[in-house]
Short mmCIF file of C-alpha atoms and ligand atoms in Angstrom, two decimals:
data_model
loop_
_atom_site.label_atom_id
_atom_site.label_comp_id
_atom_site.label_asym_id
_atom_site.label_seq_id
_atom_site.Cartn_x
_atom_site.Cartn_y
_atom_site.Cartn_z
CA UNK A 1 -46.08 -30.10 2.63
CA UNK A 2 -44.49 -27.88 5.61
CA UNK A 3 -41.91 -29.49 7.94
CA UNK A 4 -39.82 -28.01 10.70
CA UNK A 5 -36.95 -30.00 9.19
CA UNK A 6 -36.14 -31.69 5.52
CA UNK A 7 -33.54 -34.22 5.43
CA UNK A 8 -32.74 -35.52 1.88
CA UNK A 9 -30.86 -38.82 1.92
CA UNK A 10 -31.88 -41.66 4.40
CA UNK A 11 -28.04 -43.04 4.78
CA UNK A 12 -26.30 -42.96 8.75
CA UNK A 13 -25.98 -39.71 8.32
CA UNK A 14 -29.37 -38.70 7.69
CA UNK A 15 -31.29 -41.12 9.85
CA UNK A 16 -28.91 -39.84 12.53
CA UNK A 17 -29.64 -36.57 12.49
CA UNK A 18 -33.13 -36.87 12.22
CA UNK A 19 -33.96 -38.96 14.78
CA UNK A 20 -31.89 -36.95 16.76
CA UNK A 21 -34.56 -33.98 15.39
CA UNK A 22 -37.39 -35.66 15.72
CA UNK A 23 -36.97 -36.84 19.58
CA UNK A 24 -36.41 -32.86 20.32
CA UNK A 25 -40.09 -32.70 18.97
CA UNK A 26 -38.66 -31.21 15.21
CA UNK A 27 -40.97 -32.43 12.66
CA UNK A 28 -38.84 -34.02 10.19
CA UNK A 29 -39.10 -35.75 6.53
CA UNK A 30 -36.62 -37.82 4.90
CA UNK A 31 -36.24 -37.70 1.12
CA UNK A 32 -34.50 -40.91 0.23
CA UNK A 33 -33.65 -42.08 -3.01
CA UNK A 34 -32.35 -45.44 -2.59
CA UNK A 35 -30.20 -48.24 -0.80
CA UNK A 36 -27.12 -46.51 1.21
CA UNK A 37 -23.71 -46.87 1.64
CA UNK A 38 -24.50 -48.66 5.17
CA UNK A 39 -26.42 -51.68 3.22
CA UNK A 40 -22.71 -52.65 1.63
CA UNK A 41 -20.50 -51.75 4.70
CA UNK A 42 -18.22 -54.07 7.20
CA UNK A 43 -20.86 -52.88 9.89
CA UNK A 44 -17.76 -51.49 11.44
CA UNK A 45 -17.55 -47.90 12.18
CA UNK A 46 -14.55 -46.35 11.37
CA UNK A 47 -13.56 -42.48 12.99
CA UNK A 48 -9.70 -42.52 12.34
CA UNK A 49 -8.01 -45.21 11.22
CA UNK A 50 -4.95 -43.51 9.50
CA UNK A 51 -3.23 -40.12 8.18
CA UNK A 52 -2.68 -38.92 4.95
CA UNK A 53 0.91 -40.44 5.18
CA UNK A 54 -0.60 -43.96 5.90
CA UNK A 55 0.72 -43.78 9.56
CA UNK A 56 -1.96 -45.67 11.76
CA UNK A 57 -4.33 -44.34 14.61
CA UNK A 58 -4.54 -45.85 17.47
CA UNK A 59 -5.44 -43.12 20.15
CA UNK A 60 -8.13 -40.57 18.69
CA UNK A 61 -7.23 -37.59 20.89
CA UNK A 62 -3.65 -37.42 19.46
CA UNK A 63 -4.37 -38.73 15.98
CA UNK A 64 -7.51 -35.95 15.66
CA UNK A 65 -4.60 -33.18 16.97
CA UNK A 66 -2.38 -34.52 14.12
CA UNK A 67 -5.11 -34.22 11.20
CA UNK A 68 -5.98 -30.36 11.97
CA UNK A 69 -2.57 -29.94 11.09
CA UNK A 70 -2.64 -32.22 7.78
CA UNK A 71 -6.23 -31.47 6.57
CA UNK A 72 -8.12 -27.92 7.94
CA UNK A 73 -10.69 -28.92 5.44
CA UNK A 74 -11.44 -32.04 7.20
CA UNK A 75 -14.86 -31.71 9.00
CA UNK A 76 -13.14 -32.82 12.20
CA UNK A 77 -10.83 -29.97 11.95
CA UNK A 78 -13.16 -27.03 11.31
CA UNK A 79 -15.73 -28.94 13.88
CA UNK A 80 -12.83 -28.76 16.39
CA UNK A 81 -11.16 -32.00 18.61
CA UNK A 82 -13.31 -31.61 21.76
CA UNK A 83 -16.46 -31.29 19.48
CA UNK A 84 -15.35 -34.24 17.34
CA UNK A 85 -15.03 -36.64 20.28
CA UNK A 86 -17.98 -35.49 22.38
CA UNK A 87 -19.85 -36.09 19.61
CA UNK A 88 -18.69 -39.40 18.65
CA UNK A 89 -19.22 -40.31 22.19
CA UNK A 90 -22.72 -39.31 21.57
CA UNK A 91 -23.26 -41.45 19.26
CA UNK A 92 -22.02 -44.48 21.08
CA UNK A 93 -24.64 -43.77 23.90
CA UNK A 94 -27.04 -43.87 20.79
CA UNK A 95 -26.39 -46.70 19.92
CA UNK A 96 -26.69 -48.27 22.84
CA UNK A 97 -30.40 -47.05 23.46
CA UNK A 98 -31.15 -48.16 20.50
CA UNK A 99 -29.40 -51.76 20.84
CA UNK A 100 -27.23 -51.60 17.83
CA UNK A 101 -24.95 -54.05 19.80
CA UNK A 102 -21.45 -51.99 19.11
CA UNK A 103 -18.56 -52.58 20.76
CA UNK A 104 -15.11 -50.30 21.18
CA UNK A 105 -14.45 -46.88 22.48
CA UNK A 106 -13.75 -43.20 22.02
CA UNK A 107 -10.28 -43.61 23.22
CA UNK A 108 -8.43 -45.93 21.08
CA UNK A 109 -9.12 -48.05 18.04
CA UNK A 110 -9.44 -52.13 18.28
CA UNK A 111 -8.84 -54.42 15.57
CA UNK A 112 -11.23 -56.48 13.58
CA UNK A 113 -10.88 -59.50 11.25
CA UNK A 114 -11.47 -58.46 7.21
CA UNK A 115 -14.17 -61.29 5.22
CA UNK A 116 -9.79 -62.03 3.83
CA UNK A 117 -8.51 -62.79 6.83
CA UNK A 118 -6.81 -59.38 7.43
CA UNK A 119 -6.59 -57.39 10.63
CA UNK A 120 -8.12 -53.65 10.39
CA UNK A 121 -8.46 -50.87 13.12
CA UNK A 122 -11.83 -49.66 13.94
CA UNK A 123 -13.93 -47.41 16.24
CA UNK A 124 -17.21 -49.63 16.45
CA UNK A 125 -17.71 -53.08 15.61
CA UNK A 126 -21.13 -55.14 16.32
CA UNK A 127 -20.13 -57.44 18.97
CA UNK A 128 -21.01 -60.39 16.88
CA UNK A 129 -17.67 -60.61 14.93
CA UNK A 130 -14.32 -60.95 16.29
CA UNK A 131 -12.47 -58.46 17.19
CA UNK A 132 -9.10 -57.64 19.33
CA UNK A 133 -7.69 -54.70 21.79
CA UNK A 134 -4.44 -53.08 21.55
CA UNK A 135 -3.59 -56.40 19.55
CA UNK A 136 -4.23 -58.68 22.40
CA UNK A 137 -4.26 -62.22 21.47
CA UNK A 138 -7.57 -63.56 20.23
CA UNK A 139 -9.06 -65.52 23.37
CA UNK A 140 -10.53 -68.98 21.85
CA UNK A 141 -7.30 -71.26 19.97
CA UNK A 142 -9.75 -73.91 18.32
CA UNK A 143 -11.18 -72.12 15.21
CA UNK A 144 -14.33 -73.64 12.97
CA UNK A 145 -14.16 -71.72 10.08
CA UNK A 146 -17.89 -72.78 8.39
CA UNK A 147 -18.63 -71.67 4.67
CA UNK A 148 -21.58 -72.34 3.22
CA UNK A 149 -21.84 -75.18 0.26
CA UNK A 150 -21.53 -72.87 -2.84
CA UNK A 151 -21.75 -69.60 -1.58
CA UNK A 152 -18.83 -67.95 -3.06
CA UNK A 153 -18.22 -64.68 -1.32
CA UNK A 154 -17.23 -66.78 1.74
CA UNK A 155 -14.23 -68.85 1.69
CA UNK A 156 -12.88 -70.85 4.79
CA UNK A 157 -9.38 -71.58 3.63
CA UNK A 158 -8.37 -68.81 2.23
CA UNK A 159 -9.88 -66.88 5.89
CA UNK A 160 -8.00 -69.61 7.72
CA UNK A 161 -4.85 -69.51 5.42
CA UNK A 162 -4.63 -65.48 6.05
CA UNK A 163 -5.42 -65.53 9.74
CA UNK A 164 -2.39 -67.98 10.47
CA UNK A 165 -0.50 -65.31 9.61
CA UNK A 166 -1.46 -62.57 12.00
CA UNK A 167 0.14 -62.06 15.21
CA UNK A 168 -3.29 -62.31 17.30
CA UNK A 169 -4.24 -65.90 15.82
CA UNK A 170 -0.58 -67.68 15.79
CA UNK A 171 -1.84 -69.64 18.89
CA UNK A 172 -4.91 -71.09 16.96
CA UNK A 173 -5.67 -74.27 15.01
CA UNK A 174 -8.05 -73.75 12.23
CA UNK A 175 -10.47 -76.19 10.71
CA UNK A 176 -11.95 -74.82 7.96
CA UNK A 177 -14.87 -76.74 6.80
CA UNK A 178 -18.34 -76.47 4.81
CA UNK A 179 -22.13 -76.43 6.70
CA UNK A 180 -24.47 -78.46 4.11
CA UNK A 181 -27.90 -77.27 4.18
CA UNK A 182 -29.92 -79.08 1.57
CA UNK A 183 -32.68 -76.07 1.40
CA UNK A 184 -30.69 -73.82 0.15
CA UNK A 185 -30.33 -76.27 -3.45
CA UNK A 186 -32.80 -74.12 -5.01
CA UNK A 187 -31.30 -70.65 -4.36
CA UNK A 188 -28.19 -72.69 -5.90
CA UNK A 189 -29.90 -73.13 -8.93
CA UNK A 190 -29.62 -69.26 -9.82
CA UNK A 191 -26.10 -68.36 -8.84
CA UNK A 192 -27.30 -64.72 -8.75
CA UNK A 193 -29.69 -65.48 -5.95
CA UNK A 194 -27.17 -66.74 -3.93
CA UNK A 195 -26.39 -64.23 -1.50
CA UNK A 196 -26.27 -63.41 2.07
CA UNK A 197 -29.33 -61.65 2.28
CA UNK A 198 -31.29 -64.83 0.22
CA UNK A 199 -29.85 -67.14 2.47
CA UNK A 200 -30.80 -65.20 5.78
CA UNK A 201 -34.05 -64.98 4.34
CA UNK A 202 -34.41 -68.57 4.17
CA UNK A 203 -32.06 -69.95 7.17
CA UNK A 204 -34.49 -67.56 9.33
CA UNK A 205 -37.93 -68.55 8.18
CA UNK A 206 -38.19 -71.72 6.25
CA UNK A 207 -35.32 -74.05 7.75
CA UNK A 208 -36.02 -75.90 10.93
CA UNK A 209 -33.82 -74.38 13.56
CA UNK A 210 -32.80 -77.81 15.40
CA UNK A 211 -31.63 -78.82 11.83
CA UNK A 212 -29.51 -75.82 11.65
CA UNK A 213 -27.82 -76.51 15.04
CA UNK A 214 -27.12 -79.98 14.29
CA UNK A 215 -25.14 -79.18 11.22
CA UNK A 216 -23.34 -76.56 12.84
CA UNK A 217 -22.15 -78.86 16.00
CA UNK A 218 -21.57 -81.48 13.93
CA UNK A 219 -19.11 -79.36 11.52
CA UNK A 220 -17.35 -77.62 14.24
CA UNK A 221 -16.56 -80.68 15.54
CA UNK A 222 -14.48 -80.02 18.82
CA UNK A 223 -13.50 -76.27 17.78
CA UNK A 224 -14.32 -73.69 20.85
CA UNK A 225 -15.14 -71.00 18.46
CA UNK A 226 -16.97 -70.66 15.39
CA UNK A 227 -16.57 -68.29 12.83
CA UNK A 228 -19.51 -68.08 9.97
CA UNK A 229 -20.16 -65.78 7.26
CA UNK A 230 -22.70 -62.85 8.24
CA UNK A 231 -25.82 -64.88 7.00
CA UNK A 232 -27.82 -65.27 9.71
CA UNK A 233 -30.67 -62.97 10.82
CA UNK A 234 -31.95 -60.26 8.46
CA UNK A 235 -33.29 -57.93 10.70
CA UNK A 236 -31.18 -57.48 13.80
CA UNK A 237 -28.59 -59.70 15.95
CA UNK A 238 -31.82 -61.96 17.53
CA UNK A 239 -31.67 -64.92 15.16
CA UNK A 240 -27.73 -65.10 16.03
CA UNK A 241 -28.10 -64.66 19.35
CA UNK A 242 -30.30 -67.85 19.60
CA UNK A 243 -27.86 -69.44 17.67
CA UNK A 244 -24.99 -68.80 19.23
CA UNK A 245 -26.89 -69.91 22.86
CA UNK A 246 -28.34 -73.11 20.79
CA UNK A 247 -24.80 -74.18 19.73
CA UNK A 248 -23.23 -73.77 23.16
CA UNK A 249 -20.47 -72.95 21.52
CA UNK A 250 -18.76 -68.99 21.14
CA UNK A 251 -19.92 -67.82 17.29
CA UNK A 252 -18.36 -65.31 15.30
CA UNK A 253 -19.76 -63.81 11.89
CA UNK A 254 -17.85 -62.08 9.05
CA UNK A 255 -18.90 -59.30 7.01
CA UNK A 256 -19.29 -61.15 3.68
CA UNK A 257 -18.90 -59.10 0.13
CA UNK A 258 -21.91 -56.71 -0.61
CA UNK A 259 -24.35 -56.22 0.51
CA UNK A 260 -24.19 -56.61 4.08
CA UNK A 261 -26.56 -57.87 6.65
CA UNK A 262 -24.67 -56.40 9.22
CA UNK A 263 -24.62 -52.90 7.82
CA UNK A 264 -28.20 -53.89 6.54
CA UNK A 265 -29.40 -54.65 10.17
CA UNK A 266 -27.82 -51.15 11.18
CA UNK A 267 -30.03 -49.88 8.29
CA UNK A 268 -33.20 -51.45 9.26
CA UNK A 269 -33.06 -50.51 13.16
CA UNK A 270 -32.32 -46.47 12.28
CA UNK A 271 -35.03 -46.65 10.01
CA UNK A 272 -37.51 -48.41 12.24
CA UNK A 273 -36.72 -46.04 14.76
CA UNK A 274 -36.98 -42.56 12.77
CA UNK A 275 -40.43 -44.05 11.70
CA UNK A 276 -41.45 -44.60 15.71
CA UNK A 277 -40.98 -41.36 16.50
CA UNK A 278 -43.40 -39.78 13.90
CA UNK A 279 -40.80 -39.35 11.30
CA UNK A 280 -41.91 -39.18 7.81
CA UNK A 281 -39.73 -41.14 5.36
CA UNK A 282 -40.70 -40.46 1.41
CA UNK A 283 -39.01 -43.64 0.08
CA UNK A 284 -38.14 -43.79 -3.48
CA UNK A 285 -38.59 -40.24 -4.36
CA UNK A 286 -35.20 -37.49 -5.28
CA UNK A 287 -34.69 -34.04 -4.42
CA UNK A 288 -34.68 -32.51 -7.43
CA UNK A 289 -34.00 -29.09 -7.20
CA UNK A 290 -34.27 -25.88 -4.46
CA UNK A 291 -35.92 -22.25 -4.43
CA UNK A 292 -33.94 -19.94 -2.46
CA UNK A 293 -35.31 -16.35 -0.79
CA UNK A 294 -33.16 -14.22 1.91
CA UNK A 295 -33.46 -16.60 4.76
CA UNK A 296 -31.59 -18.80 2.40
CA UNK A 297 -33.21 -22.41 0.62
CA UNK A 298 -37.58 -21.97 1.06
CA UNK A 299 -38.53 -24.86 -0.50
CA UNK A 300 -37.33 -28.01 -2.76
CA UNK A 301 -38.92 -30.04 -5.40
CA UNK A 302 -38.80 -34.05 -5.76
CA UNK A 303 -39.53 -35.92 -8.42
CA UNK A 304 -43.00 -37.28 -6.88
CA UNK A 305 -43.54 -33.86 -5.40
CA UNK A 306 -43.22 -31.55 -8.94
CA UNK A 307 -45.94 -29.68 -8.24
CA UNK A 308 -46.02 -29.56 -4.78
CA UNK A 309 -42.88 -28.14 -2.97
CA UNK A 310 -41.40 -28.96 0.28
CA UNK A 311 -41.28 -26.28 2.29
CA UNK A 312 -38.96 -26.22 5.53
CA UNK A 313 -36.83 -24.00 7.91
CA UNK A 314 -34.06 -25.98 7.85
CA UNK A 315 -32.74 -28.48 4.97
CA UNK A 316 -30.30 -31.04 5.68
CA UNK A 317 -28.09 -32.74 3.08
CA UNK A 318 -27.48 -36.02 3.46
CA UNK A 319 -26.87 -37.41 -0.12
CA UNK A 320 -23.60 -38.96 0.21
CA UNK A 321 -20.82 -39.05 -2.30
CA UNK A 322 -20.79 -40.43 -5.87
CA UNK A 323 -21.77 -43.60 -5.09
CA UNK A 324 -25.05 -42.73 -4.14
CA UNK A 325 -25.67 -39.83 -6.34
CA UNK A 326 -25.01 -37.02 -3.75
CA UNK A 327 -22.00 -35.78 -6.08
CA UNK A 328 -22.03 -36.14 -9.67
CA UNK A 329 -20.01 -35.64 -13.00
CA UNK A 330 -20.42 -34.47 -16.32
CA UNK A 331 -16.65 -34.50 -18.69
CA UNK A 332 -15.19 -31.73 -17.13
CA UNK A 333 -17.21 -30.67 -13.98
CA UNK A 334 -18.12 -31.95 -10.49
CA UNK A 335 -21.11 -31.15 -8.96
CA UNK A 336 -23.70 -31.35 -6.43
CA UNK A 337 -27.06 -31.85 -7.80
CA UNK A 338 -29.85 -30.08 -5.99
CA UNK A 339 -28.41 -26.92 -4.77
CA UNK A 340 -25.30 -26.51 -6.55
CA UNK A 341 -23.30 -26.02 -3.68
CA UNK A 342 -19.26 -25.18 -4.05
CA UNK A 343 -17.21 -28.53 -4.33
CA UNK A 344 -13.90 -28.46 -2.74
CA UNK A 345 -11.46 -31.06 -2.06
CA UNK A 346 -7.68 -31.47 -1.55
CA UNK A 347 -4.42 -31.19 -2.70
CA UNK A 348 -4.28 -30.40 -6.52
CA UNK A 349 -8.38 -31.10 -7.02
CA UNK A 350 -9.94 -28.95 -8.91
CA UNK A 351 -13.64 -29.43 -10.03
CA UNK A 352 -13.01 -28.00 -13.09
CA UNK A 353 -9.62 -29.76 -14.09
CA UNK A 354 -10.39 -33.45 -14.88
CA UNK A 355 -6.88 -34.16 -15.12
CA UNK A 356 -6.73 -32.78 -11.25
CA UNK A 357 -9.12 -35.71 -10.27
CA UNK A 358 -7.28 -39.07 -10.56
CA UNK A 359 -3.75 -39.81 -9.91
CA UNK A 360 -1.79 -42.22 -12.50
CA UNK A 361 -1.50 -44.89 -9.85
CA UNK A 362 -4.69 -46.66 -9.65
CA UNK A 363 -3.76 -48.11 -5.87
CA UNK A 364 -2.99 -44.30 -5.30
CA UNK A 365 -5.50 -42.40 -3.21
CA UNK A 366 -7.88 -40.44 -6.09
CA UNK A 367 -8.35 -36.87 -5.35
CA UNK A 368 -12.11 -37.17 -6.62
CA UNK A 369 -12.76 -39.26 -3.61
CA UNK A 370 -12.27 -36.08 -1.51
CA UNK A 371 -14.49 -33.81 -3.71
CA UNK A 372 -18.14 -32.68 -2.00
CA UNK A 373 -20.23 -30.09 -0.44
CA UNK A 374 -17.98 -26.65 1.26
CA UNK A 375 -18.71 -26.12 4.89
CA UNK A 376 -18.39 -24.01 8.00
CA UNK A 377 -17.49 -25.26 11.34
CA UNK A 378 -21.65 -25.24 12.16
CA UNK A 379 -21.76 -27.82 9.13
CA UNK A 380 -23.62 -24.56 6.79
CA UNK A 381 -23.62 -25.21 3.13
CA UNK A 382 -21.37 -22.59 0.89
CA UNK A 383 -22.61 -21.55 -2.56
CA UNK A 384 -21.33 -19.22 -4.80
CA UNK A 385 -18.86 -17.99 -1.51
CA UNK A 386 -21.69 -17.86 0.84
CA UNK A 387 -22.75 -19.83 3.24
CA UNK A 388 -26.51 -20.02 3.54
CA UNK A 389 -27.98 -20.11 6.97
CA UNK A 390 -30.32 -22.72 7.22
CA UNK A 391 -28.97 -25.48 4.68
CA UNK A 392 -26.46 -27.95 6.40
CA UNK A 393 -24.75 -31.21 5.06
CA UNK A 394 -23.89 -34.08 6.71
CA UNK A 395 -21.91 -37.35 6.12
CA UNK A 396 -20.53 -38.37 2.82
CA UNK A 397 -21.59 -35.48 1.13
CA UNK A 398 -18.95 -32.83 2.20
CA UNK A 399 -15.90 -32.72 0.92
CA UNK A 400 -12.01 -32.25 1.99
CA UNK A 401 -11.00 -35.29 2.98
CA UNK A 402 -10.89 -39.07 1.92
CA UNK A 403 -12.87 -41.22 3.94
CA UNK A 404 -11.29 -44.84 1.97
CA UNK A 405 -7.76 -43.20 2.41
CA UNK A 406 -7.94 -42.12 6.21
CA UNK A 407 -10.83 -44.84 7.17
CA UNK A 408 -13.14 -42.43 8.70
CA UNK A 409 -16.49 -42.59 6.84
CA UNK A 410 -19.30 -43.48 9.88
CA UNK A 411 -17.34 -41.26 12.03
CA UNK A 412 -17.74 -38.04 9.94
CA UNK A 413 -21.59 -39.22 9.23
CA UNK A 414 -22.37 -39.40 13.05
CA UNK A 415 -20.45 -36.62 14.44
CA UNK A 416 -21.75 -33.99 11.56
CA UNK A 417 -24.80 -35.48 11.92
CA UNK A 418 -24.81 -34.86 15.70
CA UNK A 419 -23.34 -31.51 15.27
CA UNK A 420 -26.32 -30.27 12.55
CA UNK A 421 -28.92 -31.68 14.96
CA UNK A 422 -27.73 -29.75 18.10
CA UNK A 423 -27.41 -26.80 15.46
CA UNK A 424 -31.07 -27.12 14.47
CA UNK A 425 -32.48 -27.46 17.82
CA UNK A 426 -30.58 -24.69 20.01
CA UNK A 427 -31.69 -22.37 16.99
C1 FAD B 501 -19.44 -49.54 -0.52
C2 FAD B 501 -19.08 -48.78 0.71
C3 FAD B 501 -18.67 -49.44 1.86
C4 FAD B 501 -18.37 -48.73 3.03
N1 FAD B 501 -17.98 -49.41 4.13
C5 FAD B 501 -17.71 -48.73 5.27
C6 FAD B 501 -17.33 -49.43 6.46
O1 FAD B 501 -17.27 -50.66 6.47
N2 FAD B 501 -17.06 -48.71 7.58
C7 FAD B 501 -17.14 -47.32 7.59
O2 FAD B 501 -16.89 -46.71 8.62
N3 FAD B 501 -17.50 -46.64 6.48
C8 FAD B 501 -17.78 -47.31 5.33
N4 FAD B 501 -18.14 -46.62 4.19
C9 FAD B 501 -18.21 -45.16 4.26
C10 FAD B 501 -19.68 -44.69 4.30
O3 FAD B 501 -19.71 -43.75 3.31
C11 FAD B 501 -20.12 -44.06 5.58
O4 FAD B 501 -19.88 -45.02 6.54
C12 FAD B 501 -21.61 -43.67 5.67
O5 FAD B 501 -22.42 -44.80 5.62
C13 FAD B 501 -22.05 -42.64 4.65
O6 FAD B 501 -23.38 -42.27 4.99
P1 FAD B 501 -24.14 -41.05 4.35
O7 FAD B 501 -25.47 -41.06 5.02
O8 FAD B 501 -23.34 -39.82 4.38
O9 FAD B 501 -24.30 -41.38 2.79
P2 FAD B 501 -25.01 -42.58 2.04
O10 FAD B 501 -24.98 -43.80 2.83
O11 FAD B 501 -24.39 -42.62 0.69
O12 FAD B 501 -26.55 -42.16 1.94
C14 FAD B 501 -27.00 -41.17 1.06
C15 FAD B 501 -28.46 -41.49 0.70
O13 FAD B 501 -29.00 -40.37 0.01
C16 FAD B 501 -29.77 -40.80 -1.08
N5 FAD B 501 -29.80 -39.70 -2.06
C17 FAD B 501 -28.78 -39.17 -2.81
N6 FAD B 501 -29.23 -38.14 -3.55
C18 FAD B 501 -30.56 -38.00 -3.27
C19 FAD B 501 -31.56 -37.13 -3.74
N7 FAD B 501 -31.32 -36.16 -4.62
N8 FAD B 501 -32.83 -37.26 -3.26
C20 FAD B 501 -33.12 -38.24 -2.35
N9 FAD B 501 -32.18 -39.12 -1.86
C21 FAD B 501 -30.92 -38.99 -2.33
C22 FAD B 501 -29.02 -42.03 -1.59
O14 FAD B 501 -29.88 -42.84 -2.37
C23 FAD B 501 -28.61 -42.68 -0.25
O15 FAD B 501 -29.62 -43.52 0.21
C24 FAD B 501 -18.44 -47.30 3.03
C25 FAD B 501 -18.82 -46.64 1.86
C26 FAD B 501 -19.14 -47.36 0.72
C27 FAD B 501 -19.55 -46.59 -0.50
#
């Protein structure tokens, strides 16, 4: 199987980057193992939220400036501050074409309301949930918060309780209050099914919609806004939509705990499209290993495809981090599996030194969470000091920074993926 491009891993970062491929007429597969980090995310984007010292972001321009200085490692820093934020802007025009529904800009965070009740800066949000700029108040004061009966990873008081307490909301009321839909009894009866994808599954196709809209009305009772967990509409914002225009009334929804239809819906959309374009996705199969000859990686093997190699001229990785198996650990060693590139990461990390990978504090930022892949500023893959010409990485995957501590994790996807794309392509 020849390609002009092989992507392995099927997360934002990979889908990014090849559709990006694949509309310049790049012949691209996808090697994906699994579910990604996108199916348990906010939906939010994040491209800088904060520093290593915790100090927030709220303009990117000055806050990117300030993190060449703390991190050179950081992919924004060897990918430059002009690169970094034509690239993100990139991305928003993306999305747009392809009708992800984002909101925010490349100027200056917003805020955005946590499934607790918190307030959190952001880069991109999907214009269903609700969201603030430079801490404006929030514009409806009668609040519905709805739960549904049972469903525990949803809880209106405890949202309502926390939200008093921000600055934006101390104008509002809150009525926090249950929607009872007797359908969903029998996903009740198996507390495990009980979650927001189940109940989307079901509020979309097997409940009568009028139904739906009466209980919602009648709980909201003379609230002008609505906020409801993210359980409505599996596939893309559509069913809410009609919702929200059936109600008459201005509906908000929350990212609920894992997984996440709005990251989900994210998901489903980049996939769709990758697959439009002639893309070939080779779900449920791993890179296994690589053969390398002086151009640099010639082929790779998957665990489907043992006997027959892919063969490519360029090789993306797009694996992510631990959590989906892109970086991995034996007692005393950190590594990535398929190519055995060099892991670096910062401060006192060492991929040899276990001690060097957690701090004591367990709140503490872990060094192992900025462990992955060593890059050049054209996103080229080092191993064993060299980087090799035609293997890039992309997203989660690389290492020298912390994407939980500095709340930048979409942002490095999109922009390296964006970067390794117009790499590929002017090549
Ligand atoms: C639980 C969680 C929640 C998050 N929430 C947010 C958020 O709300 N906002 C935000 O901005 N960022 C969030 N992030 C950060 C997130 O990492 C990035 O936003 C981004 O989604 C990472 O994308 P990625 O494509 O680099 O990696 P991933 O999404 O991890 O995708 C990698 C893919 O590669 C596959 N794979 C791995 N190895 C192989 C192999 N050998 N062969 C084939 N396939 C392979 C995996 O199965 C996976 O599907 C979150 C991260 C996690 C883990």
């Amino acid at each position: 199987m020849n390609f002009d491009v092989a992507i392995i891993g099927g997360g934002l970062a990979g889908l990014t980057c090849a559709i990006h491929l694949q509309q310049q007429g790049k012949q691209c597969v996808i090697i994906n193992n699994g579910q990604a980090a996108i199916d348990f995310s906010s939906g939010s984007m994040d491209l800088l939220s904060r520093l290593t010292s915790g100090q927030k972001i709220e303009h990117f321009a000055e806050g990117l400036e300030a993190l060449t200085q703390e991190l050179p490692d950081h992919p924004y820093s060897l990918l430059g501050v002009e690169k970094t934020l034509k690239k993100a802007t990139q991305f928003q025009h993306f999305a747009e074409s392809l009708a992800l529904g984002l909101c925010g800009s490349t100027t200056q965070n917003h805020q955005r309301v946590t499934p607790l009740g918190g307030i959190t800066s952001t880069w991109l949000s999907p214009n269903s949930v609700p969201t603030m700029s430079d801490n404006q108040p929030f514009p409806h004061n009668k609040i519905a918060v709805l739960g549904i009966e049972g469903y525990l990873d949803f809880q209106p008081q405890m949202l309502a309780e926390n939200l008093k307490l921000q600055p934006q909301f101390a104008h509002c009321e809150f009525s926090p209050a249950y929607i009872h839909i007797p359908e969903l009894d029998q996903l009740r009866a198996n507390g495990r099914e009980f979650r927001s994808v189940h109940i989307a599954q079901l509020l979309e196709h097997k409940l009568a919609f009028h139904d739906l809209v009466q209980e919602i009305k009648q709980s909201a009772k003379n609230a002008n806004a609505i906020f409801l967990p993210a359980c409505f509409g599996l596939d893309n914002q559509q069913f809410f939509e009609r919702l929200k225009q059936a109600v008459g009334i201005a509906i908000f929804e929350l990212p609920t705990l894992p997984p996440s239809l709005l990251g989900i819906r994210q998901h489903k959309q980049l996939s769709q499209r990758f697959e439009q374009l002639g893309g070939m996705m080779l779900n449920g199969d791993r890179a296994l290993k690589a053969e390398f000859n002086e151009q640099g990686v010639s082929k790779i093997y998957t665990q489907l495809h043992q006997e027959n190699a892919i063969t490519a001229s360029h090789f993306v990785l797009a694996s992510g981090g631990f959590f989906s198996n892109g970086l991995m650990s034996d007692f005393d060693h950190i590594f990535e599996p398929v190519f055995d590139a060099d892991i670096i990461g910062y401060k006192k990390f060492e991929k040899n030194d276990r001690l060097s990978w957690t701090e004591n504090r367990f709140s503490s930022p872990q060094p192992y969470q900025s462990a992955g892949v060593a890059i050049n500023s054209q996103c080229q893959v080092r191993k064993a000091g060299q980087f090799v010409p035609n293997l890039y990485a992309v997203g989660n995957v690389i290492g020298g920074y912390n994407a939980l501590q500095l709340g930048c994790g979409s942002g490095v996807s999109v922009v390296t993926a964006l970067v390794v794309a117009e790499q590929i392509c002017g090549r």
